[in-house]
Structure formats: C-alpha cells, structure tokens
PDB file of C-alpha atoms and ligand atoms in Angstrom:
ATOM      1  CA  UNK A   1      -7.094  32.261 -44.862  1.00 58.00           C
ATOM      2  CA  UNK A   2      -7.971  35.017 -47.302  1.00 65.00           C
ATOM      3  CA  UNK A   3      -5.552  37.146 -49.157  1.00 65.00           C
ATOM      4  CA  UNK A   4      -6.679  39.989 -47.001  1.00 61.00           C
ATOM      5  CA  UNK A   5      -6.167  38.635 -43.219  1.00 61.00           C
ATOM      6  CA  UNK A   6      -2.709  36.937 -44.817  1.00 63.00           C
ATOM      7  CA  UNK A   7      -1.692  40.669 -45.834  1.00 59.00           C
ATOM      8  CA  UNK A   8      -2.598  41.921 -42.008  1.00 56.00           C
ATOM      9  CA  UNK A   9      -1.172  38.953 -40.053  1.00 59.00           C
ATOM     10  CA  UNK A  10       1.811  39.618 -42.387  1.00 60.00           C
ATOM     11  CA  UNK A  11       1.704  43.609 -41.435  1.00 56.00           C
ATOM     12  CA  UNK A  12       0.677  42.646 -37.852  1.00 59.00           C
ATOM     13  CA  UNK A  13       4.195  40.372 -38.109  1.00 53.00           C
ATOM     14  CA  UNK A  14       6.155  43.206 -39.873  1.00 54.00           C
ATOM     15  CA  UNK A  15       5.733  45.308 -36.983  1.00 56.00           C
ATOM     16  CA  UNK A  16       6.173  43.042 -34.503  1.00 53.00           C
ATOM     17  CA  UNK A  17       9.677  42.291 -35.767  1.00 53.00           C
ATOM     18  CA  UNK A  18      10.214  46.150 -36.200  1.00 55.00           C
ATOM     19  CA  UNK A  19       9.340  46.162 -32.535  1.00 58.00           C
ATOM     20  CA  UNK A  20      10.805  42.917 -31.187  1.00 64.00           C
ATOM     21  CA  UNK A  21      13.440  40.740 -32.646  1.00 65.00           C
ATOM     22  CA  UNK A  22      11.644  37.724 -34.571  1.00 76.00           C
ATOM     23  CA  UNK A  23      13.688  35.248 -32.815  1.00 88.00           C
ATOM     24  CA  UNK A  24      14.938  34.283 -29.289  1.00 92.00           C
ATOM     25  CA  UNK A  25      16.531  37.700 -28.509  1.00 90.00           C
ATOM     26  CA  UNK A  26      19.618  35.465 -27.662  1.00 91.00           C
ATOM     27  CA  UNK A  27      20.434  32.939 -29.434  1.00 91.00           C
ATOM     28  CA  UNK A  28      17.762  34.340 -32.750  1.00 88.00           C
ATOM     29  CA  UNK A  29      16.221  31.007 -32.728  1.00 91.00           C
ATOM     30  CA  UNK A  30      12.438  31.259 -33.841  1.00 90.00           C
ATOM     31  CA  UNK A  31      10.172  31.115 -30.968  1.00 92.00           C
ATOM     32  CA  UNK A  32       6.540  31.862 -30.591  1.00 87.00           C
ATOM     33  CA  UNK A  33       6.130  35.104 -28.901  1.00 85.00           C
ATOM     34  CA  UNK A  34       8.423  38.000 -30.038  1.00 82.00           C
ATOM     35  CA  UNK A  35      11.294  39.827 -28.008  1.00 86.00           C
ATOM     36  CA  UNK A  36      11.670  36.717 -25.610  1.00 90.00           C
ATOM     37  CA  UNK A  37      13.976  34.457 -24.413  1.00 93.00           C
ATOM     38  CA  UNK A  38      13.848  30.945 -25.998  1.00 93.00           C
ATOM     39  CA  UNK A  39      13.618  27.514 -23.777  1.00 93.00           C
ATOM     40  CA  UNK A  40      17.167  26.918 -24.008  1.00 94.00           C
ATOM     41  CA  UNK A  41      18.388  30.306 -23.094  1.00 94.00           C
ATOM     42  CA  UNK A  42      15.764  31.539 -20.548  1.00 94.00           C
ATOM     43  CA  UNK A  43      17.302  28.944 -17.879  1.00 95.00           C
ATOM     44  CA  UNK A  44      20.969  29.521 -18.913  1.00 95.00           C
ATOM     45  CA  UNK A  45      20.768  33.107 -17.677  1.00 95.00           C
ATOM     46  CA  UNK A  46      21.790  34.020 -13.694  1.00 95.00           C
ATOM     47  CA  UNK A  47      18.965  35.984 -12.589  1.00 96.00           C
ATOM     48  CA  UNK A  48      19.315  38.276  -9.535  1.00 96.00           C
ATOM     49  CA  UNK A  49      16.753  38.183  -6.949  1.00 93.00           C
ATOM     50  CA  UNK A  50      16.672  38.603  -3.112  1.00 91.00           C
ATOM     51  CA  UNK A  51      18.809  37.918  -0.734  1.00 94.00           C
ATOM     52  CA  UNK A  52      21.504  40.858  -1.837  1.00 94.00           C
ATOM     53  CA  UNK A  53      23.799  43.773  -0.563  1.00 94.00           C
ATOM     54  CA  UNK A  54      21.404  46.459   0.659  1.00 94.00           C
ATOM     55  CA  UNK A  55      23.368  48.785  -1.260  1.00 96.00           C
ATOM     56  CA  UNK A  56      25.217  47.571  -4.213  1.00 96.00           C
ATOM     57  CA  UNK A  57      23.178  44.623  -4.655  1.00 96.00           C
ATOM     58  CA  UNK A  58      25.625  41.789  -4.455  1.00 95.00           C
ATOM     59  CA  UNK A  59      23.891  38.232  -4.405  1.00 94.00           C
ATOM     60  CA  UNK A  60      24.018  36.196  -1.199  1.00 92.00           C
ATOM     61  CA  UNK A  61      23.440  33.091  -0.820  1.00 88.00           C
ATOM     62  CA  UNK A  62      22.046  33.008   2.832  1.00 86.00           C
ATOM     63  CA  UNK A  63      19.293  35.454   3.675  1.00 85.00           C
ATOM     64  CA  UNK A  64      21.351  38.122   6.377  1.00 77.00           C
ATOM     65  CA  UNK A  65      17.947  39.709   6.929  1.00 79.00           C
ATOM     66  CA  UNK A  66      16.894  43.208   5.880  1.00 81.00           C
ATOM     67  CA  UNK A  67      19.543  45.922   5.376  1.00 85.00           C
ATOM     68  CA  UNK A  68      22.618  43.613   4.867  1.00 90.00           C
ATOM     69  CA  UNK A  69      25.329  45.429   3.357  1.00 93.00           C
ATOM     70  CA  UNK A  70      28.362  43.453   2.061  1.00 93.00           C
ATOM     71  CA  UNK A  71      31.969  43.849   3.408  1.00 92.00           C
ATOM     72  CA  UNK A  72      33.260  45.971   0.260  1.00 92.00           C
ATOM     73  CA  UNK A  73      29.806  48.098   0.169  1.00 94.00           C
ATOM     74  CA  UNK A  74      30.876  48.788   4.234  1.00 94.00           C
ATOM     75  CA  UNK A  75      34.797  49.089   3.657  1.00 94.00           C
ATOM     76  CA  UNK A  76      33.794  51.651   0.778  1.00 92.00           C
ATOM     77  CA  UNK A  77      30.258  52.681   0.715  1.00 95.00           C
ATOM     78  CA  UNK A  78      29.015  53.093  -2.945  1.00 97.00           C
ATOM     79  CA  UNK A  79      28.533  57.204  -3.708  1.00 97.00           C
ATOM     80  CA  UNK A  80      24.555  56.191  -5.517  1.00 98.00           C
ATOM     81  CA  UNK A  81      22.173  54.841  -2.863  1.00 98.00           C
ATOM     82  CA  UNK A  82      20.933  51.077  -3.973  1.00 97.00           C
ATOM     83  CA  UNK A  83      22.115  49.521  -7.294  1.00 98.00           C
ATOM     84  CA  UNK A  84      19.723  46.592  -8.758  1.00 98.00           C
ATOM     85  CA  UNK A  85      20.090  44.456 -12.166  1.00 98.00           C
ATOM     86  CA  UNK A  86      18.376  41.644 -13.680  1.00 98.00           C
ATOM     87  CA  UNK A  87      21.167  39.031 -14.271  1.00 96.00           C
ATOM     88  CA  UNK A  88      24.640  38.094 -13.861  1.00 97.00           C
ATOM     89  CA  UNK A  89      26.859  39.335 -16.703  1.00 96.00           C
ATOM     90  CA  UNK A  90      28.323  36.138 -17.676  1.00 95.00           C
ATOM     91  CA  UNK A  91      28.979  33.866 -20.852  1.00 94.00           C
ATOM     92  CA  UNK A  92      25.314  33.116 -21.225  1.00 94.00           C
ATOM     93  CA  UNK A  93      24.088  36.965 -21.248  1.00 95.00           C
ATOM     94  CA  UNK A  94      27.358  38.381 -22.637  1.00 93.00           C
ATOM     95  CA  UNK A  95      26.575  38.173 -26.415  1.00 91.00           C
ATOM     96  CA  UNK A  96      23.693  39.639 -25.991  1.00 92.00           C
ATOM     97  CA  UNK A  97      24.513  42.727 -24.464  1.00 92.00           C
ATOM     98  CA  UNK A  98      27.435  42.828 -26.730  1.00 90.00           C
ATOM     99  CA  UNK A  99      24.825  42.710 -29.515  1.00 88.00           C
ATOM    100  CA  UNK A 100      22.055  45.169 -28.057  1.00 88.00           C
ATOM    101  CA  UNK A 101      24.978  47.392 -27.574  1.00 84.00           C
ATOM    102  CA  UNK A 102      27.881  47.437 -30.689  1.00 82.00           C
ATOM    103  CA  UNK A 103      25.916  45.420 -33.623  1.00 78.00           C
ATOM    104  CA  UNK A 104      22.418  47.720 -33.739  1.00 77.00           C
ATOM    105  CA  UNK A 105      20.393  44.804 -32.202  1.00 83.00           C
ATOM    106  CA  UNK A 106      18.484  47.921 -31.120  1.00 87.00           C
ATOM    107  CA  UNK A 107      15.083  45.847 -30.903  1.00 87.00           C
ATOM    108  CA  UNK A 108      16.236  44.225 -28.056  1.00 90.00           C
ATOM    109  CA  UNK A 109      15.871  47.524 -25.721  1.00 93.00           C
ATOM    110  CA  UNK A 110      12.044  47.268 -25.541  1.00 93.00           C
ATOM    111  CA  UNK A 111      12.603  43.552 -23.576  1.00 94.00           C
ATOM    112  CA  UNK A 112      15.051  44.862 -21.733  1.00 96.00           C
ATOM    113  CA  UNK A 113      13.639  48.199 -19.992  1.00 96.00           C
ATOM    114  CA  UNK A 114      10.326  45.193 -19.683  1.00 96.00           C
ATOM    115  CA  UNK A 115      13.205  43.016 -17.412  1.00 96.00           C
ATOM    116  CA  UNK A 116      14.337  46.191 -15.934  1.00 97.00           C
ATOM    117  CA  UNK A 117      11.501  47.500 -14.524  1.00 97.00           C
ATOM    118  CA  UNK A 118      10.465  44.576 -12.556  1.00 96.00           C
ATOM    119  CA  UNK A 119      13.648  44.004 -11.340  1.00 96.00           C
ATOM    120  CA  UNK A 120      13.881  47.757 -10.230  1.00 97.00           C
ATOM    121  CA  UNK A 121      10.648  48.298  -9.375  1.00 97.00           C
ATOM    122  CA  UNK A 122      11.096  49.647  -5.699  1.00 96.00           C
ATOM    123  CA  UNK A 123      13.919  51.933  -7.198  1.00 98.00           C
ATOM    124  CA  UNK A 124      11.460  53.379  -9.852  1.00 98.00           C
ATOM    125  CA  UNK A 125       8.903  53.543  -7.306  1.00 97.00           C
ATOM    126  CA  UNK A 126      10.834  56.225  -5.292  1.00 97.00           C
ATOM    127  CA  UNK A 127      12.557  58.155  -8.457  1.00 98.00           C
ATOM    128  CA  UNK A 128      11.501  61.085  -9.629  1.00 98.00           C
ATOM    129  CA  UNK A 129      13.793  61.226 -12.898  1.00 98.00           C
ATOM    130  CA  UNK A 130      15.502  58.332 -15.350  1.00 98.00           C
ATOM    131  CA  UNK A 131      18.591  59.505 -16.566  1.00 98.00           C
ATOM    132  CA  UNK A 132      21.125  57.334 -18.424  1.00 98.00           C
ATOM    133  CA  UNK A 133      25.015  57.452 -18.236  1.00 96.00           C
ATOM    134  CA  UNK A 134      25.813  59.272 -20.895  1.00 94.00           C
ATOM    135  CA  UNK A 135      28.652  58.706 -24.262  1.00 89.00           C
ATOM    136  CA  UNK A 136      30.471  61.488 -25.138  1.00 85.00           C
ATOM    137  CA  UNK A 137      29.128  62.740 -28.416  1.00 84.00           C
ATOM    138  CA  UNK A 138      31.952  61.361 -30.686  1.00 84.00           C
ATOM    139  CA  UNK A 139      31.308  58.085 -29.432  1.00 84.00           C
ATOM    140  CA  UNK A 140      27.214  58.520 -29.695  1.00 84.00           C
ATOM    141  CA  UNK A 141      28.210  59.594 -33.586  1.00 83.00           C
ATOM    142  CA  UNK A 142      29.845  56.387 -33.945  1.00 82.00           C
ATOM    143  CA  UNK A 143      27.882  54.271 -32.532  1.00 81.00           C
ATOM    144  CA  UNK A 144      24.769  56.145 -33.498  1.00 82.00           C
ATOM    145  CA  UNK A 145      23.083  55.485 -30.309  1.00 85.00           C
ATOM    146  CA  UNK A 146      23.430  55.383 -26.727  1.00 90.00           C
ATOM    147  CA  UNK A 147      22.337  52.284 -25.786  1.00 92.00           C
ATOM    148  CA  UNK A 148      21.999  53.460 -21.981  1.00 95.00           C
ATOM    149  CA  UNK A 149      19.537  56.374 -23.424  1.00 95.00           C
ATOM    150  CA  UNK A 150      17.341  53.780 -25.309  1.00 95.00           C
ATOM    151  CA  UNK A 151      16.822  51.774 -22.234  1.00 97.00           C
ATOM    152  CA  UNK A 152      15.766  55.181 -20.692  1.00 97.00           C
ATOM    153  CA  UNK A 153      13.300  55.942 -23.062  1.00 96.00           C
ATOM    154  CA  UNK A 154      11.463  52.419 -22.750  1.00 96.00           C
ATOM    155  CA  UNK A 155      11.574  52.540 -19.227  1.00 97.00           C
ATOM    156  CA  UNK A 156      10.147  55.664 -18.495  1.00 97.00           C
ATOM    157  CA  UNK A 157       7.547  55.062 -20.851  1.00 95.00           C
ATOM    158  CA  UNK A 158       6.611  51.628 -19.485  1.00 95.00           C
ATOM    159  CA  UNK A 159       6.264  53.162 -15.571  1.00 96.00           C
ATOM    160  CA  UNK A 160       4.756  56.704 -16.417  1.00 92.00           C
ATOM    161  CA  UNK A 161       8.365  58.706 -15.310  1.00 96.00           C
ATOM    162  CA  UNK A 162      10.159  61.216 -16.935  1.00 97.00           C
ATOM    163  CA  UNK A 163      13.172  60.564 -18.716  1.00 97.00           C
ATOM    164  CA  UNK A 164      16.079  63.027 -18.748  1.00 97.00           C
ATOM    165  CA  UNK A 165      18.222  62.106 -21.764  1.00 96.00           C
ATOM    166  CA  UNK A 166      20.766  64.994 -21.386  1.00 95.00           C
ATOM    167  CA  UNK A 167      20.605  65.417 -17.933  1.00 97.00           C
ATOM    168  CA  UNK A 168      24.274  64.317 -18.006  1.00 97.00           C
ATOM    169  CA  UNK A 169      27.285  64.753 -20.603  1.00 95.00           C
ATOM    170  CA  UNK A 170      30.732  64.092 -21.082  1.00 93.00           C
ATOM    171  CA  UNK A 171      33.303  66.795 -20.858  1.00 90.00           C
ATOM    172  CA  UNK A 172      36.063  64.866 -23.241  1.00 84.00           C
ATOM    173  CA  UNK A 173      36.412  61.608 -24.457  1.00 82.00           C
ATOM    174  CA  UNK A 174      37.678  58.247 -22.135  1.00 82.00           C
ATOM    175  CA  UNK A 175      38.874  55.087 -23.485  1.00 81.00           C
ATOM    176  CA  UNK A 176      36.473  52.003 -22.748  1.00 82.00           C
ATOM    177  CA  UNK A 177      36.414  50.720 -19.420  1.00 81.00           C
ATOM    178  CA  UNK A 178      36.974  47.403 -21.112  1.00 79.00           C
ATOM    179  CA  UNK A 179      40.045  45.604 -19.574  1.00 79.00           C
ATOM    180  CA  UNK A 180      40.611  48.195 -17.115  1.00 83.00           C
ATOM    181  CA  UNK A 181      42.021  47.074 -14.094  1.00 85.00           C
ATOM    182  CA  UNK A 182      39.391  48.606 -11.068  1.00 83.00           C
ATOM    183  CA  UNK A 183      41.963  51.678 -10.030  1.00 85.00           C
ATOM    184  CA  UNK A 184      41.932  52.753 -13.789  1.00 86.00           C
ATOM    185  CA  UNK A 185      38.748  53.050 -14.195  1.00 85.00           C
ATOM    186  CA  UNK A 186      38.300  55.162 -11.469  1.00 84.00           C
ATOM    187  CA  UNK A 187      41.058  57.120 -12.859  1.00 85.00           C
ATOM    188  CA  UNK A 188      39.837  57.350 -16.555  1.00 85.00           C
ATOM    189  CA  UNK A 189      35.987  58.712 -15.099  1.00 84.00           C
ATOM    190  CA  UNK A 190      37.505  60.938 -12.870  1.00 86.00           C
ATOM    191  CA  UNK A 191      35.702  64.635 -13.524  1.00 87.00           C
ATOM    192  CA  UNK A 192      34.643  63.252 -16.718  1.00 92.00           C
ATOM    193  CA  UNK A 193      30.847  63.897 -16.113  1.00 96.00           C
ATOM    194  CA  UNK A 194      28.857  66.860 -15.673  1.00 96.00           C
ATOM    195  CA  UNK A 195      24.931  67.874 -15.372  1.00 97.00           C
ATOM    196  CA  UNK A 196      23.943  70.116 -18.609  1.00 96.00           C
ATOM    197  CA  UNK A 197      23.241  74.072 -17.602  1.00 96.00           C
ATOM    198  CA  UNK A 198      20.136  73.460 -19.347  1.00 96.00           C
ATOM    199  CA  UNK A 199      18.838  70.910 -16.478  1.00 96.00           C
ATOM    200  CA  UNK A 200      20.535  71.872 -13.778  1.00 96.00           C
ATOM    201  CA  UNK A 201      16.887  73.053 -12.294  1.00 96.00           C
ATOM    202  CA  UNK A 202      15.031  69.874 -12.693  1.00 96.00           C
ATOM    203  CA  UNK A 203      17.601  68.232 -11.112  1.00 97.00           C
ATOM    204  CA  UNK A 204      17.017  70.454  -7.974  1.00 97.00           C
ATOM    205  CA  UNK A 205      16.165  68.273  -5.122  1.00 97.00           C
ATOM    206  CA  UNK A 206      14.975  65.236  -7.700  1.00 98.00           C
ATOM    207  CA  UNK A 207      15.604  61.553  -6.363  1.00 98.00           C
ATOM    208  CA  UNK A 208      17.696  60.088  -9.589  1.00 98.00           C
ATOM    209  CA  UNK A 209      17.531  56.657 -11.517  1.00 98.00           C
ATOM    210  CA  UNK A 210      20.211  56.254 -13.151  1.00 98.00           C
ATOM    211  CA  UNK A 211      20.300  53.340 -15.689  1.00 98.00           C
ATOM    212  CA  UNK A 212      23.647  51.598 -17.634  1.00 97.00           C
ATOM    213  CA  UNK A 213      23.811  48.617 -19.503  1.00 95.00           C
ATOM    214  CA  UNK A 214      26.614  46.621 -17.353  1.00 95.00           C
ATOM    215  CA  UNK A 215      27.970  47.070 -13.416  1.00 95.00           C
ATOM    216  CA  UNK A 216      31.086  46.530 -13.287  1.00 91.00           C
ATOM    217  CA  UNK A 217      33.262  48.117 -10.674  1.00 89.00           C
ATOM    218  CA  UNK A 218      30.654  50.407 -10.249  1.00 93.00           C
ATOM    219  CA  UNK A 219      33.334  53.668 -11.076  1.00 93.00           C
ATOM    220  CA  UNK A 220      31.365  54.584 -13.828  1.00 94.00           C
ATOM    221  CA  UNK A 221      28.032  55.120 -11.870  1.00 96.00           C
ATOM    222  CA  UNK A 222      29.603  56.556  -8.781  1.00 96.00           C
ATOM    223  CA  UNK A 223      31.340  58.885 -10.919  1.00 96.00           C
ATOM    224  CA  UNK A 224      28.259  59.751 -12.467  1.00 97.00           C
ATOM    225  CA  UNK A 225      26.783  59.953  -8.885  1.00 97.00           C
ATOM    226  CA  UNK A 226      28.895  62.413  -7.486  1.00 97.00           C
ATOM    227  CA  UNK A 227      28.090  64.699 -10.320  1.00 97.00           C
ATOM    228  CA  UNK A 228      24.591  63.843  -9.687  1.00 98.00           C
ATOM    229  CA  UNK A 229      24.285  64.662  -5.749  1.00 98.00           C
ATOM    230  CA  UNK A 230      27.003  67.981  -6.250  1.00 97.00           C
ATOM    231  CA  UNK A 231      24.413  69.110  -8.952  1.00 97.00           C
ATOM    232  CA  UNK A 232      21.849  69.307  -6.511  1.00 97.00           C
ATOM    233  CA  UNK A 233      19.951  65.409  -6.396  1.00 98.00           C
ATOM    234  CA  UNK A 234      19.351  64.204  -3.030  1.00 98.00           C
ATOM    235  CA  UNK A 235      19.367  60.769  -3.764  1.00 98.00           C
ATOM    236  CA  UNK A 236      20.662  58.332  -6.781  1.00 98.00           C
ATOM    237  CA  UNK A 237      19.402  54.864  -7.283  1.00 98.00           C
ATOM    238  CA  UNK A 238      21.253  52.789 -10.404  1.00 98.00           C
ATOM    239  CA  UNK A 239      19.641  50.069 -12.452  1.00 98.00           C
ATOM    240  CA  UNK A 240      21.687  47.802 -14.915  1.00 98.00           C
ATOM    241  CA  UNK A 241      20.874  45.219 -17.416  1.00 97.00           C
ATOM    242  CA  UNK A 242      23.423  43.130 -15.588  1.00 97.00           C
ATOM    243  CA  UNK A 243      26.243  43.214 -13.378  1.00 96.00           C
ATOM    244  CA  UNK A 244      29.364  41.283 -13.323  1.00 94.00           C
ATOM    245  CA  UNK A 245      29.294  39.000  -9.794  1.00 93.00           C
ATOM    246  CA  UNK A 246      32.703  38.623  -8.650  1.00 82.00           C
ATOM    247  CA  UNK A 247      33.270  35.521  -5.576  1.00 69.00           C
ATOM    248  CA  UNK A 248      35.073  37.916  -3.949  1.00 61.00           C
ATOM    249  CA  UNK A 249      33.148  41.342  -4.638  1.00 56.00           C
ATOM    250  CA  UNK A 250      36.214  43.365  -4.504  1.00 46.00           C
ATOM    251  CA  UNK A 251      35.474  45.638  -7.218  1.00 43.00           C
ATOM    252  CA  UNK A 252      32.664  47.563  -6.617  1.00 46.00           C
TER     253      UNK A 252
HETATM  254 ZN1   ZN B 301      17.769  31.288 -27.336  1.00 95.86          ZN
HETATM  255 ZN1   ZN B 302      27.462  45.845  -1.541  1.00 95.86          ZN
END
C-alpha cells in the first residue's frame, strides 16, 4: 500500500468514525462495517415486527388479523393515531439508549433514524412533518442536545420530509419520567407542551410524526399529542427507538 492510499483509507476511516461509531454501536466491540450491531448483540435485541396493537403497537403473539387493537388501547384509546418502534426496551438495548442519550454517544443517531425508518415506514409514508418531543431549554443546555431532535434530523433527511425541530416547546421544567409510577407521569406532562407561535401555520392541517427515544406509558407522547391536534394537526403518528413491553400492557 503506498503512503498515499494509507493516508486516504486512514481519512476515509476518520470520517467514518466521525460518522459512525468504530465499534459495535453496543457493546463497542470492533466489527467490520461501521455504526452496526455486532454478532453477539444483533440477536440479543427484541425486535418488533407484525402481529401488533393497531394503535399503540403492542406485540402479539398470535396474528388477530388486521386492525387489532389491544384491551388497554380500547379501554383508553391512545390521543396520537398509531405508535411503531424498532425493539423492546430491555436489558440488551438499555445501555445503549442510555448511552446515545446521557454520555454524547451522539454517532449512534445516524443508525438509529436508519432502524427507524424501516420500522416506521408506513407512518412516514403518510406524514407530512417530523417533529421531536421536545426538552425544555435548561435541560437541552445541559445535556447539550436533544437526542429526540437528532433522530429528527437523520430521519427526515434519510426519507426526503421536513423536519420541524421547534415545532414544540416546553413551558417550564418537569422532573424525569424515570421511576414515575404511570398516574405521575401523566400528572408531571400535564399542560407542559405547547406548539411555538412561530409554527403554528405549518402545523395547519399537517399529518404529524412525532419521534422519542423510549415508549413508555405513552403520557409523554399523548401529552404532546393533544397539543399537537388542539394546534391545528389532523392526525399524529409516533415513532420510538424502543418501547418498554409490559405482559400485561397496562401502562400505555
Ligand atoms: Zn456488540
Ligand atoms: Zn394498543
């Protein structure tokens, strides 16, 4: 190899790993292509695919046919339309959210919104904006970035949509929904969100994706929702990362 094509697979290599992580974007062992799972990993994750809840997107395990809602999406119907994510929030896929989201494993967004977008497809197939739920800006200046936001941007610019950073803000600050029992966080997003002035016409009769990291009880996204559809969207899809499968799907 000559000094010159070692200096461009080395630059070619540089900004790969500036792009994607170097190593399994899990577990950071090395593996051959960049920003992917490794063996061991790939097959630990839960991945959610067909047959789910119509609505929320709770995994069956028996195909109910088309339309199937599940008993806490019909007790309670969810305030967004359809919620999809692309695996089980669980102890192998925990870390690395947990990573991606509160040690600036940043590089791991451009897999992600990759994941995302085939796992949402029919849901970014009817939106007409991608808006992310948003952190209230003392938060965002701690953190530095809203990892919700980044996910936007790479989606939006993988499927050709436009992405609507600000479309939705915080009014004050809420504690983290972390270890909040289901009727607390409901209480702590209550009137929390609200659609900017500034984009209050875009969002005039727009079909909304809205896009979060994690699903838990799904109070976060409904609230969001409901400031959505009173702002003037006729429709709001959600996509997560992952969502947190309970036996008994209670929370949502
Ligand atoms: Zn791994
Ligand atoms: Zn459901």
């Amino acid at each position: 190899m000559s000094a010159t094509t070692r200096l461009l697979t080395q630059l070619q290599k540089t900004a790969l790993d500036a792009i994607f992580p170097p190593g399994c974007i899990s577990c950071a062992e090395p593996i051959d292509t960049p920003g992917n799972l490794c063996a061991n990993c790939w097959p630990e994750m839960t991945y959610i695919s067909a047959p789910f809840c119509d609505k929320c997107g709770f995994p069956f395990e028996f195909d109910a046919g088309d339309g199937f809602v599940c008993a806490t999406c019909l007790k309670q119907p969810p305030v967004f339309a359809r919620a999809r994510a692309v695996f089980k929030y669980d102890d192998a896929s925990r870390d690395m959210i947990l990573g991606y989201k509160h040690s600036d494993q940043t590089n791991r967004a451009p897999t992600f919104a990759n994941w995302m977008s085939r796992a949402g497809a029919d849901l970014i197939n009817d939106c007409d904006i991608i808006c992310p739920v948003p952190l209230h800006h003392k938060r965002l200046i701690k953190r530095r970035f809203n990892q919700s936001a980044l996910l936007v941007r790479e989606i939006a610019a993988l499927v050709d949509k436009p992405a609507i950073p600000d479309l939705l803000t915080r009014k004050r600050p809420t504690r983290s929904q972390g270890g909040l029992s289901a009727k607390a966080r409901l209480r702590n997003v209550r009137g929390v969100f609200e659609v900017t002035a500034a984009r209050k016409a875009q969002l005039h009769g727009a079909r909304v994706l809205l896009i979060d990291d994690v699903l838990t009880t799904g109070a976060t996204v409904n609230a969001c929702s409901k400031c959505l559809l009173e702002g003037g969207a006729i429709k709001v899809d959600v996509l997560t990362l992952s969502r947190v499968v309970r036996a008994s799907n209670t929370a949502i």
